[in-house]
GROMACS .gro file of C-alpha atoms in nm:
model
  382
    1UNK     CA    1  10.328   9.763  11.038
    2UNK     CA    2  10.060   9.588  11.240
    3UNK     CA    3   9.797   9.372  11.070
    4UNK     CA    4   9.517   9.621  11.132
    5UNK     CA    5   9.701   9.889  10.934
    6UNK     CA    6   9.750   9.663  10.632
    7UNK     CA    7   9.500   9.665  10.345
    8UNK     CA    8   9.393   9.313  10.440
    9UNK     CA    9   9.347   9.413  10.802
   10UNK     CA   10   9.134   9.715  10.709
   11UNK     CA   11   8.920   9.504  10.477
   12UNK     CA   12   8.871   9.242  10.749
   13UNK     CA   13   8.780   9.512  11.002
   14UNK     CA   14   8.517   9.650  10.767
   15UNK     CA   15   8.377   9.300  10.712
   16UNK     CA   16   8.358   9.241  11.088
   17UNK     CA   17   8.186   9.575  11.144
   18UNK     CA   18   7.934   9.517  10.866
   19UNK     CA   19   7.845   9.171  10.999
   20UNK     CA   20   7.788   9.306  11.350
   21UNK     CA   21   8.096   9.152  11.511
   22UNK     CA   22   8.208   9.493  11.639
   23UNK     CA   23   7.874   9.536  11.812
   24UNK     CA   24   7.562   9.732  11.710
   25UNK     CA   25   7.759  10.053  11.661
   26UNK     CA   26   8.045   9.892  11.469
   27UNK     CA   27   7.994  10.096  11.153
   28UNK     CA   28   7.998  10.424  11.344
   29UNK     CA   29   8.237  10.333  11.625
   30UNK     CA   30   8.573  10.469  11.727
   31UNK     CA   31   8.748  10.134  11.686
   32UNK     CA   32   8.685  10.114  11.312
   33UNK     CA   33   8.776  10.483  11.283
   34UNK     CA   34   9.116  10.402  11.435
   35UNK     CA   35   9.170  10.110  11.198
   36UNK     CA   36   9.100  10.327  10.893
   37UNK     CA   37   9.271  10.641  11.025
   38UNK     CA   38   9.612  10.575  10.866
   39UNK     CA   39   9.470  10.483  10.526
   40UNK     CA   40   9.610  10.749  10.290
   41UNK     CA   41   9.328  10.699  10.036
   42UNK     CA   42   9.595  10.643   9.773
   43UNK     CA   43   9.381  10.391   9.578
   44UNK     CA   44   9.684  10.166   9.538
   45UNK     CA   45   9.482   9.875   9.673
   46UNK     CA   46   9.226   9.914   9.393
   47UNK     CA   47   9.486   9.850   9.123
   48UNK     CA   48   9.704   9.603   9.315
   49UNK     CA   49   9.432   9.387   9.476
   50UNK     CA   50   9.317   9.099   9.248
   51UNK     CA   51   8.960   9.174   9.360
   52UNK     CA   52   9.000   9.550   9.299
   53UNK     CA   53   8.886   9.634   9.652
   54UNK     CA   54   8.889  10.012   9.689
   55UNK     CA   55   8.957  10.073  10.059
   56UNK     CA   56   8.966  10.449   9.998
   57UNK     CA   57   8.606  10.439   9.878
   58UNK     CA   58   8.498  10.217  10.167
   59UNK     CA   59   8.670  10.454  10.408
   60UNK     CA   60   8.470  10.743  10.261
   61UNK     CA   61   8.145  10.548  10.309
   62UNK     CA   62   8.238  10.471  10.668
   63UNK     CA   63   8.326  10.834  10.742
   64UNK     CA   64   7.984  10.948  10.618
   65UNK     CA   65   7.824  10.717  10.876
   66UNK     CA   66   8.072  10.836  11.138
   67UNK     CA   67   7.995  11.204  11.073
   68UNK     CA   68   7.623  11.130  11.083
   69UNK     CA   69   7.664  10.973  11.426
   70UNK     CA   70   7.923  11.203  11.583
   71UNK     CA   71   7.887  11.530  11.393
   72UNK     CA   72   8.162  11.732  11.225
   73UNK     CA   73   8.430  11.931  11.402
   74UNK     CA   74   8.575  12.259  11.275
   75UNK     CA   75   8.856  12.089  11.085
   76UNK     CA   76   8.614  11.870  10.892
   77UNK     CA   77   8.399  12.171  10.810
   78UNK     CA   78   8.703  12.361  10.680
   79UNK     CA   79   8.801  12.070  10.456
   80UNK     CA   80   8.448  12.015  10.330
   81UNK     CA   81   8.413  12.382  10.232
   82UNK     CA   82   8.770  12.443  10.112
   83UNK     CA   83   8.664  12.483   9.748
   84UNK     CA   84   8.403  12.739   9.856
   85UNK     CA   85   8.650  12.936  10.069
   86UNK     CA   86   8.926  12.958   9.807
   87UNK     CA   87   8.747  13.203   9.572
   88UNK     CA   88   8.691  13.438   9.865
   89UNK     CA   89   9.056  13.459   9.972
   90UNK     CA   90   9.217  13.449   9.626
   91UNK     CA   91   9.246  13.778   9.440
   92UNK     CA   92   9.298  14.112   9.611
   93UNK     CA   93   9.280  13.960   9.962
   94UNK     CA   94   9.551  13.701   9.889
   95UNK     CA   95   9.865  13.899   9.994
   96UNK     CA   96   9.716  13.986  10.332
   97UNK     CA   97   9.570  13.637  10.392
   98UNK     CA   98   9.895  13.465  10.290
   99UNK     CA   99  10.101  13.687  10.519
  100UNK     CA  100   9.869  13.632  10.814
  101UNK     CA  101   9.839  13.255  10.780
  102UNK     CA  102  10.221  13.226  10.779
  103UNK     CA  103  10.247  13.393  11.120
  104UNK     CA  104  10.263  13.213  11.455
  105UNK     CA  105   9.973  13.436  11.559
  106UNK     CA  106   9.760  13.236  11.314
  107UNK     CA  107   9.922  12.892  11.312
  108UNK     CA  108   9.926  12.830  11.688
  109UNK     CA  109   9.556  12.908  11.747
  110UNK     CA  110   9.472  12.714  11.429
  111UNK     CA  111   9.638  12.405  11.576
  112UNK     CA  112   9.450  12.445  11.903
  113UNK     CA  113   9.114  12.492  11.731
  114UNK     CA  114   9.143  12.248  11.440
  115UNK     CA  115   9.441  12.019  11.491
  116UNK     CA  116   9.621  12.146  11.179
  117UNK     CA  117   9.987  12.120  11.283
  118UNK     CA  118  10.152  12.459  11.338
  119UNK     CA  119  10.470  12.326  11.177
  120UNK     CA  120  10.286  12.330  10.847
  121UNK     CA  121  10.233  12.638  10.634
  122UNK     CA  122   9.904  12.644  10.449
  123UNK     CA  123   9.921  12.683  10.070
  124UNK     CA  124   9.922  13.041   9.947
  125UNK     CA  125   9.631  13.182   9.751
  126UNK     CA  126   9.701  13.357   9.424
  127UNK     CA  127   9.629  13.724   9.370
  128UNK     CA  128   9.549  13.652   9.004
  129UNK     CA  129   9.294  13.369   8.970
  130UNK     CA  130   9.357  13.169   8.656
  131UNK     CA  131   9.011  13.196   8.503
  132UNK     CA  132   9.034  13.577   8.516
  133UNK     CA  133   9.376  13.573   8.351
  134UNK     CA  134   9.246  13.338   8.083
  135UNK     CA  135   8.951  13.565   8.008
  136UNK     CA  136   9.188  13.857   7.935
  137UNK     CA  137   9.448  13.673   7.725
  138UNK     CA  138   9.472  13.677   7.347
  139UNK     CA  139   9.414  13.322   7.214
  140UNK     CA  140   9.685  13.171   6.992
  141UNK     CA  141   9.493  12.952   6.752
  142UNK     CA  142   9.342  12.962   6.405
  143UNK     CA  143   8.993  12.893   6.277
  144UNK     CA  144   9.080  12.531   6.198
  145UNK     CA  145   9.211  12.449   6.545
  146UNK     CA  146   9.041  12.155   6.715
  147UNK     CA  147   8.854  12.258   7.028
  148UNK     CA  148   8.948  12.106   7.366
  149UNK     CA  149   8.807  12.174   7.714
  150UNK     CA  150   9.041  12.232   8.008
  151UNK     CA  151   8.901  12.148   8.351
  152UNK     CA  152   9.003  12.448   8.562
  153UNK     CA  153   9.021  12.294   8.907
  154UNK     CA  154   9.023  12.476   9.241
  155UNK     CA  155   9.400  12.444   9.283
  156UNK     CA  156   9.467  12.582   8.935
  157UNK     CA  157   9.222  12.869   8.967
  158UNK     CA  158   9.296  12.991   9.319
  159UNK     CA  159   9.645  12.869   9.416
  160UNK     CA  160   9.867  12.786   9.117
  161UNK     CA  161   9.748  12.970   8.805
  162UNK     CA  162  10.082  12.914   8.629
  163UNK     CA  163   9.980  12.551   8.575
  164UNK     CA  164   9.669  12.662   8.389
  165UNK     CA  165   9.861  12.918   8.185
  166UNK     CA  166  10.125  12.657   8.095
  167UNK     CA  167   9.859  12.400   8.003
  168UNK     CA  168   9.681  12.645   7.774
  169UNK     CA  169  10.007  12.750   7.607
  170UNK     CA  170  10.102  12.385   7.555
  171UNK     CA  171   9.764  12.286   7.413
  172UNK     CA  172   9.757  12.586   7.179
  173UNK     CA  173  10.111  12.511   7.060
  174UNK     CA  174   9.989  12.159   6.980
  175UNK     CA  175   9.713  12.305   6.765
  176UNK     CA  176   9.412  12.311   6.996
  177UNK     CA  177   9.162  12.585   7.075
  178UNK     CA  178   9.110  12.586   7.452
  179UNK     CA  179   8.781  12.640   7.632
  180UNK     CA  180   8.769  12.654   8.012
  181UNK     CA  181   8.518  12.415   8.166
  182UNK     CA  182   8.407  12.647   8.452
  183UNK     CA  183   8.220  12.343   8.586
  184UNK     CA  184   8.287  12.378   8.958
  185UNK     CA  185   8.478  12.158   9.201
  186UNK     CA  186   8.547  11.788   9.146
  187UNK     CA  187   8.452  11.728   9.513
  188UNK     CA  188   8.779  11.551   9.598
  189UNK     CA  189   8.804  11.698   9.954
  190UNK     CA  190   8.447  11.596  10.036
  191UNK     CA  191   8.484  11.250   9.884
  192UNK     CA  192   8.806  11.167  10.069
  193UNK     CA  193   8.666  11.287  10.401
  194UNK     CA  194   8.331  11.113  10.380
  195UNK     CA  195   8.103  11.408  10.303
  196UNK     CA  196   7.942  11.198  10.034
  197UNK     CA  197   7.590  11.338  10.024
  198UNK     CA  198   7.722  11.689   9.957
  199UNK     CA  199   7.975  11.548   9.711
  200UNK     CA  200   7.699  11.365   9.524
  201UNK     CA  201   7.478  11.673   9.501
  202UNK     CA  202   7.749  11.920   9.399
  203UNK     CA  203   7.942  11.665   9.196
  204UNK     CA  204   7.648  11.576   8.976
  205UNK     CA  205   7.619  11.943   8.881
  206UNK     CA  206   7.985  11.938   8.782
  207UNK     CA  207   7.945  11.621   8.576
  208UNK     CA  208   7.638  11.758   8.396
  209UNK     CA  209   7.825  12.079   8.316
  210UNK     CA  210   8.106  11.870   8.165
  211UNK     CA  211   7.854  11.650   7.986
  212UNK     CA  212   7.727  11.954   7.796
  213UNK     CA  213   8.071  11.975   7.629
  214UNK     CA  214   8.082  11.600   7.570
  215UNK     CA  215   7.749  11.618   7.387
  216UNK     CA  216   7.913  11.873   7.157
  217UNK     CA  217   8.173  11.609   7.070
  218UNK     CA  218   8.450  11.758   7.286
  219UNK     CA  219   8.707  11.594   7.509
  220UNK     CA  220   8.802  11.733   7.851
  221UNK     CA  221   9.156  11.734   7.990
  222UNK     CA  222   9.252  11.757   8.357
  223UNK     CA  223   9.588  11.854   8.506
  224UNK     CA  224   9.539  11.750   8.871
  225UNK     CA  225   9.533  11.368   8.916
  226UNK     CA  226   9.318  11.379   9.230
  227UNK     CA  227   9.056  11.579   9.039
  228UNK     CA  228   9.069  11.335   8.748
  229UNK     CA  229   9.015  11.041   8.983
  230UNK     CA  230   8.721  11.214   9.150
  231UNK     CA  231   8.560  11.288   8.813
  232UNK     CA  232   8.617  10.952   8.645
  233UNK     CA  233   8.635  10.705   8.935
  234UNK     CA  234   8.443  10.833   9.239
  235UNK     CA  235   8.162  11.060   9.124
  236UNK     CA  236   8.027  10.824   8.854
  237UNK     CA  237   7.970  10.563   9.125
  238UNK     CA  238   7.805  10.813   9.360
  239UNK     CA  239   7.541  10.935   9.117
  240UNK     CA  240   7.242  10.736   8.989
  241UNK     CA  241   7.288  10.817   8.619
  242UNK     CA  242   7.502  10.531   8.485
  243UNK     CA  243   7.500  10.662   8.128
  244UNK     CA  244   7.633  11.000   8.241
  245UNK     CA  245   7.908  10.832   8.442
  246UNK     CA  246   8.012  10.623   8.141
  247UNK     CA  247   8.031  10.930   7.916
  248UNK     CA  248   8.247  11.108   8.173
  249UNK     CA  249   8.482  10.809   8.200
  250UNK     CA  250   8.514  10.797   7.823
  251UNK     CA  251   8.577  11.165   7.753
  252UNK     CA  252   8.761  11.304   8.059
  253UNK     CA  253   9.138  11.247   8.046
  254UNK     CA  254   9.454  11.342   8.227
  255UNK     CA  255   9.628  11.592   8.001
  256UNK     CA  256   9.939  11.374   7.958
  257UNK     CA  257   9.732  11.069   7.859
  258UNK     CA  258   9.538  11.276   7.605
  259UNK     CA  259   9.843  11.434   7.440
  260UNK     CA  260  10.039  11.107   7.436
  261UNK     CA  261   9.744  10.936   7.267
  262UNK     CA  262   9.713  11.216   7.011
  263UNK     CA  263  10.084  11.197   6.928
  264UNK     CA  264  10.077  10.819   6.887
  265UNK     CA  265   9.769  10.847   6.665
  266UNK     CA  266   9.958  11.089   6.441
  267UNK     CA  267   9.714  11.376   6.502
  268UNK     CA  268   9.985  11.607   6.635
  269UNK     CA  269  10.367  11.601   6.618
  270UNK     CA  270  10.495  11.867   6.859
  271UNK     CA  271  10.861  11.924   6.935
  272UNK     CA  272  10.917  11.962   7.309
  273UNK     CA  273  11.190  12.176   7.465
  274UNK     CA  274  11.273  12.255   7.827
  275UNK     CA  275  11.495  12.477   8.036
  276UNK     CA  276  11.602  12.163   8.227
  277UNK     CA  277  11.828  11.882   8.111
  278UNK     CA  278  11.722  11.638   8.383
  279UNK     CA  279  11.388  11.553   8.541
  280UNK     CA  280  11.315  11.383   8.871
  281UNK     CA  281  10.954  11.264   8.850
  282UNK     CA  282  10.730  11.184   9.147
  283UNK     CA  283  10.399  11.037   9.036
  284UNK     CA  284  10.078  11.116   9.223
  285UNK     CA  285   9.921  10.814   9.398
  286UNK     CA  286   9.593  10.832   9.203
  287UNK     CA  287   9.784  10.885   8.881
  288UNK     CA  288   9.988  10.569   8.942
  289UNK     CA  289   9.695  10.361   9.065
  290UNK     CA  290   9.432  10.447   8.804
  291UNK     CA  291   9.603  10.582   8.492
  292UNK     CA  292   9.974  10.508   8.503
  293UNK     CA  293  10.264  10.748   8.461
  294UNK     CA  294  10.384  10.609   8.125
  295UNK     CA  295  10.220  10.885   7.914
  296UNK     CA  296  10.382  11.160   8.123
  297UNK     CA  297  10.723  10.990   8.110
  298UNK     CA  298  10.686  10.940   7.734
  299UNK     CA  299  10.616  11.311   7.683
  300UNK     CA  300  10.909  11.421   7.899
  301UNK     CA  301  11.140  11.189   7.704
  302UNK     CA  302  11.045  11.377   7.389
  303UNK     CA  303  11.263  11.663   7.517
  304UNK     CA  304  11.583  11.611   7.323
  305UNK     CA  305  11.874  11.501   7.540
  306UNK     CA  306  11.672  11.503   7.861
  307UNK     CA  307  11.740  11.250   8.135
  308UNK     CA  308  11.418  11.134   8.303
  309UNK     CA  309  11.434  10.960   8.641
  310UNK     CA  310  11.098  10.837   8.773
  311UNK     CA  311  11.121  10.777   9.147
  312UNK     CA  312  10.987  10.460   9.305
  313UNK     CA  313  10.878  10.677   9.595
  314UNK     CA  314  10.528  10.561   9.681
  315UNK     CA  315  10.316  10.829   9.848
  316UNK     CA  316  10.469  11.168   9.925
  317UNK     CA  317  10.307  11.154  10.270
  318UNK     CA  318  10.088  11.463  10.240
  319UNK     CA  319   9.786  11.276  10.099
  320UNK     CA  320   9.547  11.570  10.085
  321UNK     CA  321   9.501  11.701  10.439
  322UNK     CA  322   9.663  11.399  10.609
  323UNK     CA  323  10.006  11.558  10.642
  324UNK     CA  324   9.861  11.882  10.782
  325UNK     CA  325   9.695  11.707  11.074
  326UNK     CA  326   9.886  11.717  11.401
  327UNK     CA  327   9.833  11.350  11.477
  328UNK     CA  328   9.970  11.255  11.134
  329UNK     CA  329  10.247  11.510  11.077
  330UNK     CA  330  10.540  11.297  11.197
  331UNK     CA  331  10.426  10.993  10.998
  332UNK     CA  332  10.376  11.214  10.693
  333UNK     CA  333  10.738  11.325  10.712
  334UNK     CA  334  10.865  10.971  10.768
  335UNK     CA  335  10.687  10.860  10.452
  336UNK     CA  336  10.846  11.145  10.254
  337UNK     CA  337  11.189  11.059  10.395
  338UNK     CA  338  11.177  10.704  10.260
  339UNK     CA  339  11.282  10.801   9.909
  340UNK     CA  340  11.129  11.127   9.790
  341UNK     CA  341  11.311  11.384  10.001
  342UNK     CA  342  11.656  11.215   9.985
  343UNK     CA  343  11.630  11.208   9.604
  344UNK     CA  344  11.550  11.580   9.601
  345UNK     CA  345  11.841  11.665   9.829
  346UNK     CA  346  12.082  11.461   9.617
  347UNK     CA  347  11.972  11.599   9.280
  348UNK     CA  348  12.231  11.742   9.046
  349UNK     CA  349  12.228  12.104   8.918
  350UNK     CA  350  11.993  12.161   8.627
  351UNK     CA  351  11.739  11.908   8.752
  352UNK     CA  352  11.368  11.994   8.745
  353UNK     CA  353  11.145  11.824   9.003
  354UNK     CA  354  10.816  11.710   8.849
  355UNK     CA  355  10.513  11.644   9.071
  356UNK     CA  356  10.165  11.659   8.919
  357UNK     CA  357   9.980  11.655   9.252
  358UNK     CA  358   9.903  11.973   9.446
  359UNK     CA  359   9.962  11.792   9.777
  360UNK     CA  360  10.289  11.643   9.652
  361UNK     CA  361  10.425  11.981   9.547
  362UNK     CA  362  10.336  12.134   9.881
  363UNK     CA  363  10.497  11.848  10.074
  364UNK     CA  364  10.821  11.907   9.882
  365UNK     CA  365  10.802  12.284   9.931
  366UNK     CA  366  10.721  12.254  10.301
  367UNK     CA  367  10.990  11.996  10.374
  368UNK     CA  368  11.275  12.119  10.155
  369UNK     CA  369  11.187  12.473  10.049
  370UNK     CA  370  11.212  12.355   9.687
  371UNK     CA  371  10.949  12.436   9.426
  372UNK     CA  372  10.838  12.131   9.228
  373UNK     CA  373  10.640  12.190   8.910
  374UNK     CA  374  10.369  12.017   8.711
  375UNK     CA  375  10.509  11.862   8.395
  376UNK     CA  376  10.316  12.111   8.178
  377UNK     CA  377  10.522  12.389   8.338
  378UNK     CA  378  10.849  12.214   8.256
  379UNK     CA  379  10.811  12.182   7.879
  380UNK     CA  380  10.721  12.398   7.582
  381UNK     CA  381  10.596  12.282   7.245
  382UNK     CA  382  10.648  12.419   6.896
   0.00000   0.00000   0.00000
């Protein structure tokens, strides 16, 4: 790896650009874009750097300036509006849309127009959005159940509703009464791609919707790590209301961290079971960098007799849209081949692959044809 593609090199390049040493257009120029291009926005540098320098955040700030100067192409517009598009294509249109986007008739022109690599298959929309399924289900709780709010993210609602269903079943089995947040998108796609003004405007609405629950004394749990990081790490620093940001940081939790804390406090004592006897666990980058995987591993180890193997696999290589982009596809696969994909190929029968990140699961599915699951799908509580 060359110096410019190291964290130190990227930080130095940003410093040079900000002090005018890249010329008057340094903060909007192509050279700095190239230096930051291979940053996966994993946030590893924030936790590993003694100074807590968040290159992912600085990259987002730079990209906003870059878009302002150069405009947005079709690919950037698709990413920025992905959470708005998903509700349109999920539901009754999903079977037709999924079939069409899998065809060469769609993927080849898409590559030509947007640069999304035709070797990739876009994630499938669900024909049964989670929030609609939730509205029709019969709750399994009693009048004394403690209320908890589940953040129903875009991926859960419009792509993988089974995660939401599993999370609700798990929380109810642990004695909670579940309310869906219905608070909108966390703005992760916009934040990572430098559409910060839109992210700030839409994200503040989401935070204020969540704050209404917090003011009722409720906690909010999140299944998708990239959504949790947007809500608790990125958006609070984008908005001007510091008190709101602090309340969000205090009361929004990854679901594994919340349940592990509740168990250790003696508030709940669930017994976990699973169809699997072994788990291979790939942690999401933001999960590892900001929250840690220890709570998830602790919960999985509560399954009697289960063998839990957490991979030291780094990033899966997909990193949001990074692995879909033609110029990054080969590197994306090389990253996955370091440890993640070989471990999956060499797994023994009866092993469940755990990946909490939407991007991680799709990288595994796309590369190996193997369905990884969120940990809430792998266990049941009684």
